């Protein structure tokens, strides 16, 4: 074997010699990578703490991700349970609090490899839906994993439309129990995580029936498996729904209930209660409940969606500086593929997108915290705006960030198709976010309902919430840019996005109104406008992202180098968006033909500028090799060595020759005499 | 268990009661489904023959796809070998010829589940590269699978850039042998299919060295495994490259050669030869060789890319008529999701895309046949045009059809994320086509090189090949449409596409010329224009697709109903393209603001029209349930029953309770005293 094969111990080791093609990229950084890392972490101490926790995780063999790409669904699940139980022990030993920063750092490294995922939602739903008394009973058990719970809402026949859920809970006053049933196949619970093989308990959403009358959806605490031997409780049928596009670590499950009886006390009763005599009683405002949905979406962006795109960018951009392919200049050494404009056009907008959504998620989190404080004081004014914003931004974040991961994957050519690159699984996982926590189209239509309402308010002179204040505009203006560098002025492009959002929303509203005035029923008219209404919600959310990125830049006034490089990314994000949806901006003449050409040139020029800092900008995300778990994307850029070392470990290389003996030998022996 | 669970034997059975929500869709078809199926098959007799062959395959348990979604990479490979060997026996027994229609029908049903995939390319490359003498020796063995071969071109370090391949073949006149070597890690062959665990032989591409001088890439026949016991030949290291995003049935492999000696006769010598004394001799024209590359791309579209999108449409559209979700009209029964405009906007353009690429692939096949005949007569004039066309259309077909499959998948909501839907694996397989047989960006740049050359020829008054004749245009016109229905005139939209293609190509050329005139080196200028050059190739290929679809419509003059429904699809394809890339059409004022609104309205109106025939249009593809292998998409529309039946079979539901005993019990017992 040649000498390049000497170093066998390459997986996840960062003590390698760095590939000079990657090394040189770091020498020319225009800013301090460490400083940017600190900013992303929220301070130097936090970077320090994160690294300490990550080092602990990575030095513990139970948490190793080695061989993960070789495992079956079943092995991944088992491995996840093992890791989760180990982590809970570690947390107890270290005194890490549930919801504290240390565990968040652990999740940053392990998120795709832990079990009890929906247990977290189960706990959150208890906190949102249970009375203090109920909480006192269940919460301590759940927090220590003495019980594991699932959130059983979706059914085979209903996910989006909650009012259509069919599971029933009928009160039996004689025994003071609820009787739960799955009246049809489509009523079977389907998808809840941790339900398939793990959960002992479930928060089951069911139609409440009292004396034959339906009272709508309510949450019930149902024990589904024995704590003693894990057997299913009487009347319960449950299991795993089988293989998925990803999420092998999670046992999504099904659940059938046949006359399952639970005590009256098991209806989660913060907002409504059934009295012993079967009377129904509402308590407080269920509006607060919205907050749970919103916070789950915000956390999902911060903890999953944005980091996944960051990882994909890290892998693809590093690899694109060590991959050399084709002659750019005839006779020269082959070029780094990142030096091709087409490659920059694939990857650099994704890098900008990762930063953009980092900042907008942070903004959303702050906004949420404000909303949360206000509701605690009994003020609910911010809720509709917050809900519309979080829904719209969840949609474009999951849409763009999953498309972005896939662009990164494809940009690595053939090797991006190998699971060992780490990219396929980042994509197949990421893309699920377009469906769960609210299917994207459905969410867009919710946001657009809010926009249409606001347009109506504007017409009648009512004041609008700040994020939609632009809807009070009177008419369409024109872009003021004179030359291509004007498009690097945030005011210019923010205005363009605002204008687009306004135009698309107003046109949809006008069309809607027109159809209704022509006599079409409101619901038909709505449906006939829904493609454009969804576009309005997209355009609005896009505007917010750009505006918040620009706002974020202002906070770095004291750090010129950081501000400059982030400004490039902000410009790139904004101009790439205009370049990609050019029709939206030129259609009504807002941009002239000349301006459309300028913005294109300005965008293409930016690619070359951002390219220079591309590697430092991904280094700043500070993902360890172990965390990336990619043969292509490690810090040292030794992509080929790692691909080879890892491939050799594949189980497909460690099989007996049964296949040959059984199927091939009888064929091949016919050639023996002829060769 | 409730009564809806009575029928257990549902997998792949079409003798089910059809879901009335699906049934009714078929009752209102505006055309004869059977007639359209016949057209797609190329005649009623062919439909008949295809169904006979498919029935044979489907009645043979060895060919069953049941449980496929539960298999590991290794099991999929073993299953594929088993199926392939069985199929070769069946073919021999039935007297089905290699390359005949019966085997093509078998592949339609089994393509993702057979082994020896690249063996086919190996055989084709022999036919293209070997002398008659060599053919006489190898072909009979290969055709009967007495040897299995792979096509070993790509290396760890080089795929796109063939001239950069590093494997060497040095002639040793003393022994009349070539000595093959892998001089560095990046020179290792990587990716070839069938190489990892199966192949006995390989066509290896290597740099030929004669007396220390390099003669460039040449093909060599190398035996890599023993026919007797399948052990690796001396000097050969080979194995499987491990798990991929899909293609578990194929053993893509790596190959290292260390002083591997092969006889002089093993250089495939149709186009050049090494004489015993080490002299090099060129023979004939290697241009014909292009044809192999082109035909592989055309066949890939016809046999894989288009059928995969057709399958995805079948699954998603059928499911969208049995899935009811949310109230469209308040108080009414929940609506079929296909009745939402946003859902139509997702799925129906994909249906139109499947038909569009069906027709353009057919056109390309005919064009290829013409080119092939001409080259046989020594005429090579068509080759550059054919190459540019096939490359460009390969790109947009793989791009659009893979994106289309993913749109179909997402449009099925949560259930589309289950492997049992059949959709995830259709996507993960389909998308590989954007990378293999020429990475898409690289191919686009090849097509654009042709376009730029043609623009130059036009300037100097030379005649252009027919597909690019429009490049001789003098100036930009304006769209003539007066009202929205004018956009249903094929002349109007074909002209719009032609105009766009012309403008984008010319602008790129002007920019390129400008940069060079400013003193920039040609290669730098090319790179600086490459995003726009790639756009020009896209725009050109898009124009061809629309034009060929329109042309195809003309052949159905005698069948009004068929012609009408295909015309709707053609309109939809064309208008969806304009709607999606509106900027390209309005940027220079070709479409006015008013016309942009008209085309949008015209497009949205069409959705409702095509929706009516959506189910008959996918039924016409005539995929059997066994072939679709989808719990969501079967002919009978019993999606929920099948999901449940199939999920129960998942191996995750048949594990012992080791996980509970080891990890969970110690936790749960702490709750026992408290509950
Ligand atoms: C990985 C994963 C994990 C999950 N985990 C859980 C869990 O732990 N607990 C749980 O309860 N659930 C879970 N789910 C289920 C998830 O919440 C639902 O799948 C999701 O809410 C989407 O709903 P759906 O599947 O009903 O989609 P559908 O609503 O059926 O969507 C299908 C199509 O119909 C369209 N559509 C539907 N309604 C409308 C409308 N009114 N207007 C226009 N178009 C419409 C959609 O846009 C979409 O294109 C999970 C799902 C996944 C994929
Ligand atoms: C499933 C699968 C099966 C395969 N089977 C075989 C097989 O049987 N036999 C075989 O020999 N090979 C096989 N291959 C390899 C395949 O042919 C190559 O992966 C493919 O040709 C792409 O080349 P690459 O991997 O070198 O990509 P790269 O060229 O490395 O592409 C990476 C990026 O660089 C960019 N880039 C590269 N060059 C340029 C340029 N000049 N200008 C601008 N951008 C550029 C690309 O656009 C891309 O974004 C297979 C690959 C796959 C995924």
mmCIF file of C-alpha atoms in Angstrom, chain A residues 58-262:
data_model
loop_
_atom_site.group_PDB
_atom_site.id
_atom_site.type_symbol
_atom_site.label_atom_id
_atom_site.label_comp_id
_atom_site.label_asym_id
_atom_site.label_seq_id
_atom_site.Cartn_x
_atom_site.Cartn_y
_atom_site.Cartn_z
ATOM 1 C CA UNK A 58 -16.659 13.984 22.476
ATOM 2 C CA UNK A 59 -14.287 12.300 24.842
ATOM 3 C CA UNK A 60 -16.977 9.865 25.978
ATOM 4 C CA UNK A 61 -17.131 6.802 23.698
ATOM 5 C CA UNK A 62 -20.855 6.289 24.352
ATOM 6 C CA UNK A 63 -21.501 9.518 22.461
ATOM 7 C CA UNK A 64 -19.347 8.644 19.460
ATOM 8 C CA UNK A 65 -21.074 9.037 16.090
ATOM 9 C CA UNK A 66 -18.618 6.702 14.410
ATOM 10 C CA UNK A 67 -20.258 4.103 12.187
ATOM 11 C CA UNK A 68 -23.560 5.931 12.413
ATOM 12 C CA UNK A 69 -23.969 5.861 8.652
ATOM 13 C CA UNK A 70 -23.760 2.084 8.688
ATOM 14 C CA UNK A 71 -26.597 1.489 11.148
ATOM 15 C CA UNK A 72 -30.105 0.183 10.499
ATOM 16 C CA UNK A 73 -33.204 2.008 11.751
ATOM 17 C CA UNK A 74 -33.328 -0.366 14.654
ATOM 18 C CA UNK A 75 -29.682 0.125 15.569
ATOM 19 C CA UNK A 76 -30.064 3.874 15.383
ATOM 20 C CA UNK A 77 -33.002 3.735 17.776
ATOM 21 C CA UNK A 78 -31.159 1.524 20.238
ATOM 22 C CA UNK A 79 -28.109 3.729 20.033
ATOM 23 C CA UNK A 80 -30.254 6.802 20.666
ATOM 24 C CA UNK A 81 -31.812 5.313 23.788
ATOM 25 C CA UNK A 82 -28.392 4.328 25.051
ATOM 26 C CA UNK A 83 -27.023 7.824 24.462
ATOM 27 C CA UNK A 84 -30.049 9.529 26.017
ATOM 28 C CA UNK A 85 -29.998 7.480 29.180
ATOM 29 C CA UNK A 86 -26.257 8.048 29.462
ATOM 30 C CA UNK A 87 -26.744 11.771 28.942
ATOM 31 C CA UNK A 88 -29.396 11.993 31.632
ATOM 32 C CA UNK A 89 -26.987 10.321 34.040
ATOM 33 C CA UNK A 90 -24.205 12.681 33.050
ATOM 34 C CA UNK A 91 -26.488 15.681 33.496
ATOM 35 C CA UNK A 92 -27.523 14.478 36.950
ATOM 36 C CA UNK A 93 -23.913 13.947 37.949
ATOM 37 C CA UNK A 94 -22.830 17.340 36.657
ATOM 38 C CA UNK A 95 -25.875 19.100 38.057
ATOM 39 C CA UNK A 96 -26.932 20.421 34.633
ATOM 40 C CA UNK A 97 -30.455 21.808 34.843
ATOM 41 C CA UNK A 98 -33.217 20.809 32.420
ATOM 42 C CA UNK A 99 -33.433 23.679 29.963
ATOM 43 C CA UNK A 100 -30.013 24.958 30.995
ATOM 44 C CA UNK A 101 -27.218 25.951 28.617
ATOM 45 C CA UNK A 102 -25.092 22.829 29.109
ATOM 46 C CA UNK A 103 -27.799 20.495 27.900
ATOM 47 C CA UNK A 104 -28.466 22.830 24.990
ATOM 48 C CA UNK A 105 -24.810 22.474 24.023
ATOM 49 C CA UNK A 106 -25.099 18.714 24.284
ATOM 50 C CA UNK A 107 -28.053 18.831 21.942
ATOM 51 C CA UNK A 108 -26.092 20.914 19.486
ATOM 52 C CA UNK A 109 -23.714 17.980 19.164
ATOM 53 C CA UNK A 110 -26.119 15.088 19.563
ATOM 54 C CA UNK A 111 -29.524 16.285 18.422
ATOM 55 C CA UNK A 112 -29.949 13.808 15.594
ATOM 56 C CA UNK A 113 -28.821 10.972 17.811
ATOM 57 C CA UNK A 114 -30.911 11.139 20.949
ATOM 58 C CA UNK A 115 -34.155 9.450 21.875
ATOM 59 C CA UNK A 116 -37.026 10.931 23.923
ATOM 60 C CA UNK A 117 -37.399 13.792 21.420
ATOM 61 C CA UNK A 118 -41.105 14.269 21.783
ATOM 62 C CA UNK A 119 -40.894 13.681 25.501
ATOM 63 C CA UNK A 120 -39.697 17.293 25.561
ATOM 64 C CA UNK A 121 -42.905 18.393 23.841
ATOM 65 C CA UNK A 122 -44.862 16.208 26.258
ATOM 66 C CA UNK A 123 -43.283 18.088 29.153
ATOM 67 C CA UNK A 124 -43.941 21.459 27.525
ATOM 68 C CA UNK A 125 -47.555 20.506 26.900
ATOM 69 C CA UNK A 126 -47.989 19.518 30.541
ATOM 70 C CA UNK A 127 -46.664 22.893 31.575
ATOM 71 C CA UNK A 128 -49.061 24.563 29.168
ATOM 72 C CA UNK A 129 -52.174 22.478 29.745
ATOM 73 C CA UNK A 130 -52.081 20.931 33.222
ATOM 74 C CA UNK A 131 -53.357 22.406 36.465
ATOM 75 C CA UNK A 132 -50.868 22.978 39.267
ATOM 76 C CA UNK A 133 -52.097 19.864 40.960
ATOM 77 C CA UNK A 134 -51.617 17.781 37.839
ATOM 78 C CA UNK A 135 -48.208 19.295 37.278
ATOM 79 C CA UNK A 136 -47.153 18.413 40.798
ATOM 80 C CA UNK A 137 -48.000 14.817 40.106
ATOM 81 C CA UNK A 138 -46.545 14.326 36.613
ATOM 82 C CA UNK A 139 -43.769 16.816 36.108
ATOM 83 C CA UNK A 140 -41.202 15.440 38.577
ATOM 84 C CA UNK A 141 -41.626 11.969 37.111
ATOM 85 C CA UNK A 142 -41.299 13.208 33.553
ATOM 86 C CA UNK A 143 -38.277 15.378 34.219
ATOM 87 C CA UNK A 144 -36.306 12.441 35.560
ATOM 88 C CA UNK A 145 -37.504 10.086 32.798
ATOM 89 C CA UNK A 146 -39.275 7.892 35.365
ATOM 90 C CA UNK A 147 -42.047 8.054 32.801
ATOM 91 C CA UNK A 148 -41.574 8.836 29.097
ATOM 92 C CA UNK A 149 -44.363 10.655 27.346
ATOM 93 C CA UNK A 150 -45.451 11.426 23.836
ATOM 94 C CA UNK A 151 -47.601 14.150 22.330
ATOM 95 C CA UNK A 152 -50.326 12.295 20.444
ATOM 96 C CA UNK A 153 -52.180 14.747 18.304
ATOM 97 C CA UNK A 154 -51.864 13.759 14.631
ATOM 98 C CA UNK A 155 -54.002 10.889 13.365
ATOM 99 C CA UNK A 156 -53.763 8.830 10.220
ATOM 100 C CA UNK A 157 -56.540 10.931 8.712
ATOM 101 C CA UNK A 158 -55.780 14.330 10.255
ATOM 102 C CA UNK A 159 -52.712 16.394 10.885
ATOM 103 C CA UNK A 160 -53.305 19.903 9.639
ATOM 104 C CA UNK A 161 -56.978 20.119 10.513
ATOM 105 C CA UNK A 162 -57.149 19.647 14.248
ATOM 106 C CA UNK A 163 -60.866 20.105 14.502
ATOM 107 C CA UNK A 164 -61.213 17.034 12.325
ATOM 108 C CA UNK A 165 -59.500 14.698 14.795
ATOM 109 C CA UNK A 166 -61.709 11.691 15.465
ATOM 110 C CA UNK A 167 -60.490 10.072 18.676
ATOM 111 C CA UNK A 168 -63.229 10.302 21.278
ATOM 112 C CA UNK A 169 -63.243 10.692 25.056
ATOM 113 C CA UNK A 170 -66.662 10.050 26.538
ATOM 114 C CA UNK A 171 -67.336 10.834 30.163
ATOM 115 C CA UNK A 172 -68.819 8.052 32.232
ATOM 116 C CA UNK A 173 -70.228 9.747 35.336
ATOM 117 C CA UNK A 174 -71.000 6.409 36.958
ATOM 118 C CA UNK A 175 -67.345 5.505 37.274
ATOM 119 C CA UNK A 176 -65.971 9.065 37.081
ATOM 120 C CA UNK A 177 -63.894 8.021 34.109
ATOM 121 C CA UNK A 178 -63.294 9.024 30.519
ATOM 122 C CA UNK A 179 -63.570 6.228 27.980
ATOM 123 C CA UNK A 180 -61.237 6.716 25.028
ATOM 124 C CA UNK A 181 -61.838 5.207 21.627
ATOM 125 C CA UNK A 182 -60.465 5.124 18.113
ATOM 126 C CA UNK A 183 -63.676 4.922 16.107
ATOM 127 C CA UNK A 184 -62.199 4.336 12.643
ATOM 128 C CA UNK A 185 -58.921 3.545 10.967
ATOM 129 C CA UNK A 186 -58.310 7.179 10.122
ATOM 130 C CA UNK A 187 -58.709 8.038 13.811
ATOM 131 C CA UNK A 188 -55.627 6.046 14.767
ATOM 132 C CA UNK A 189 -52.881 8.248 16.207
ATOM 133 C CA UNK A 190 -50.030 8.241 13.726
ATOM 134 C CA UNK A 191 -46.613 9.936 13.789
ATOM 135 C CA UNK A 192 -46.124 10.901 17.435
ATOM 136 C CA UNK A 193 -42.451 10.523 18.309
ATOM 137 C CA UNK A 194 -41.370 8.153 21.104
ATOM 138 C CA UNK A 195 -44.742 6.438 20.784
ATOM 139 C CA UNK A 196 -43.654 3.481 18.695
ATOM 140 C CA UNK A 197 -41.532 1.641 21.226
ATOM 141 C CA UNK A 198 -40.725 3.841 24.206
ATOM 142 C CA UNK A 199 -43.480 5.938 25.755
ATOM 143 C CA UNK A 200 -45.315 4.893 28.881
ATOM 144 C CA UNK A 201 -47.670 7.851 28.741
ATOM 145 C CA UNK A 202 -49.292 10.023 26.116
ATOM 146 C CA UNK A 203 -51.042 13.349 26.033
ATOM 147 C CA UNK A 204 -53.865 12.263 23.759
ATOM 148 C CA UNK A 205 -56.008 14.825 21.987
ATOM 149 C CA UNK A 206 -59.593 13.676 21.672
ATOM 150 C CA UNK A 207 -63.094 14.976 21.081
ATOM 151 C CA UNK A 208 -64.726 15.333 24.447
ATOM 152 C CA UNK A 209 -68.268 13.960 24.710
ATOM 153 C CA UNK A 210 -70.511 14.780 27.643
ATOM 154 C CA UNK A 211 -73.995 13.344 27.635
ATOM 155 C CA UNK A 212 -73.822 12.712 23.907
ATOM 156 C CA UNK A 213 -72.774 16.249 23.126
ATOM 157 C CA UNK A 214 -69.410 17.108 21.622
ATOM 158 C CA UNK A 215 -67.279 19.789 23.235
ATOM 159 C CA UNK A 216 -64.331 19.706 20.848
ATOM 160 C CA UNK A 217 -60.673 18.808 21.257
ATOM 161 C CA UNK A 218 -59.233 18.274 24.710
ATOM 162 C CA UNK A 219 -56.003 16.813 26.062
ATOM 163 C CA UNK A 220 -55.975 13.662 28.192
ATOM 164 C CA UNK A 221 -53.187 11.927 30.039
ATOM 165 C CA UNK A 222 -53.257 8.242 29.128
ATOM 166 C CA UNK A 223 -50.947 5.525 30.338
ATOM 167 C CA UNK A 224 -50.199 3.277 27.384
ATOM 168 C CA UNK A 225 -47.494 0.895 28.594
ATOM 169 C CA UNK A 226 -46.771 -0.810 31.871
ATOM 170 C CA UNK A 227 -43.954 0.664 33.904
ATOM 171 C CA UNK A 228 -43.225 -2.809 35.214
ATOM 172 C CA UNK A 229 -42.734 -4.821 32.019
ATOM 173 C CA UNK A 230 -43.481 -2.334 29.221
ATOM 174 C CA UNK A 231 -46.428 -4.374 27.962
ATOM 175 C CA UNK A 232 -49.293 -2.434 26.393
ATOM 176 C CA UNK A 233 -52.099 -1.469 28.764
ATOM 177 C CA UNK A 234 -55.511 -3.113 28.268
ATOM 178 C CA UNK A 235 -57.327 -1.771 25.208
ATOM 179 C CA UNK A 236 -54.170 -0.211 23.791
ATOM 180 C CA UNK A 237 -52.624 -1.200 20.467
ATOM 181 C CA UNK A 238 -49.409 0.589 19.561
ATOM 182 C CA UNK A 239 -46.283 0.183 17.495
ATOM 183 C CA UNK A 240 -43.752 1.810 15.234
ATOM 184 C CA UNK A 241 -44.879 3.314 11.916
ATOM 185 C CA UNK A 242 -41.770 1.996 10.181
ATOM 186 C CA UNK A 243 -38.963 3.535 8.160
ATOM 187 C CA UNK A 244 -38.888 7.212 7.252
ATOM 188 C CA UNK A 245 -36.791 9.471 5.081
ATOM 189 C CA UNK A 246 -34.668 10.166 8.166
ATOM 190 C CA UNK A 247 -35.183 10.394 11.950
ATOM 191 C CA UNK A 248 -34.157 6.780 12.418
ATOM 192 C CA UNK A 249 -33.356 7.709 16.008
ATOM 193 C CA UNK A 250 -37.008 8.450 16.724
ATOM 194 C CA UNK A 251 -39.678 5.783 17.134
ATOM 195 C CA UNK A 252 -42.641 7.542 15.591
ATOM 196 C CA UNK A 253 -45.639 5.408 16.378
ATOM 197 C CA UNK A 254 -49.285 4.522 16.007
ATOM 198 C CA UNK A 255 -51.871 4.176 18.749
ATOM 199 C CA UNK A 256 -55.317 2.618 18.844
ATOM 200 C CA UNK A 257 -57.554 2.922 21.852
ATOM 201 C CA UNK A 258 -60.427 0.569 22.551
ATOM 202 C CA UNK A 259 -62.512 1.479 25.574
ATOM 203 C CA UNK A 260 -59.476 2.687 27.448
ATOM 204 C CA UNK A 261 -60.610 4.096 30.769
ATOM 205 C CA UNK A 262 -58.799 6.892 32.582
#
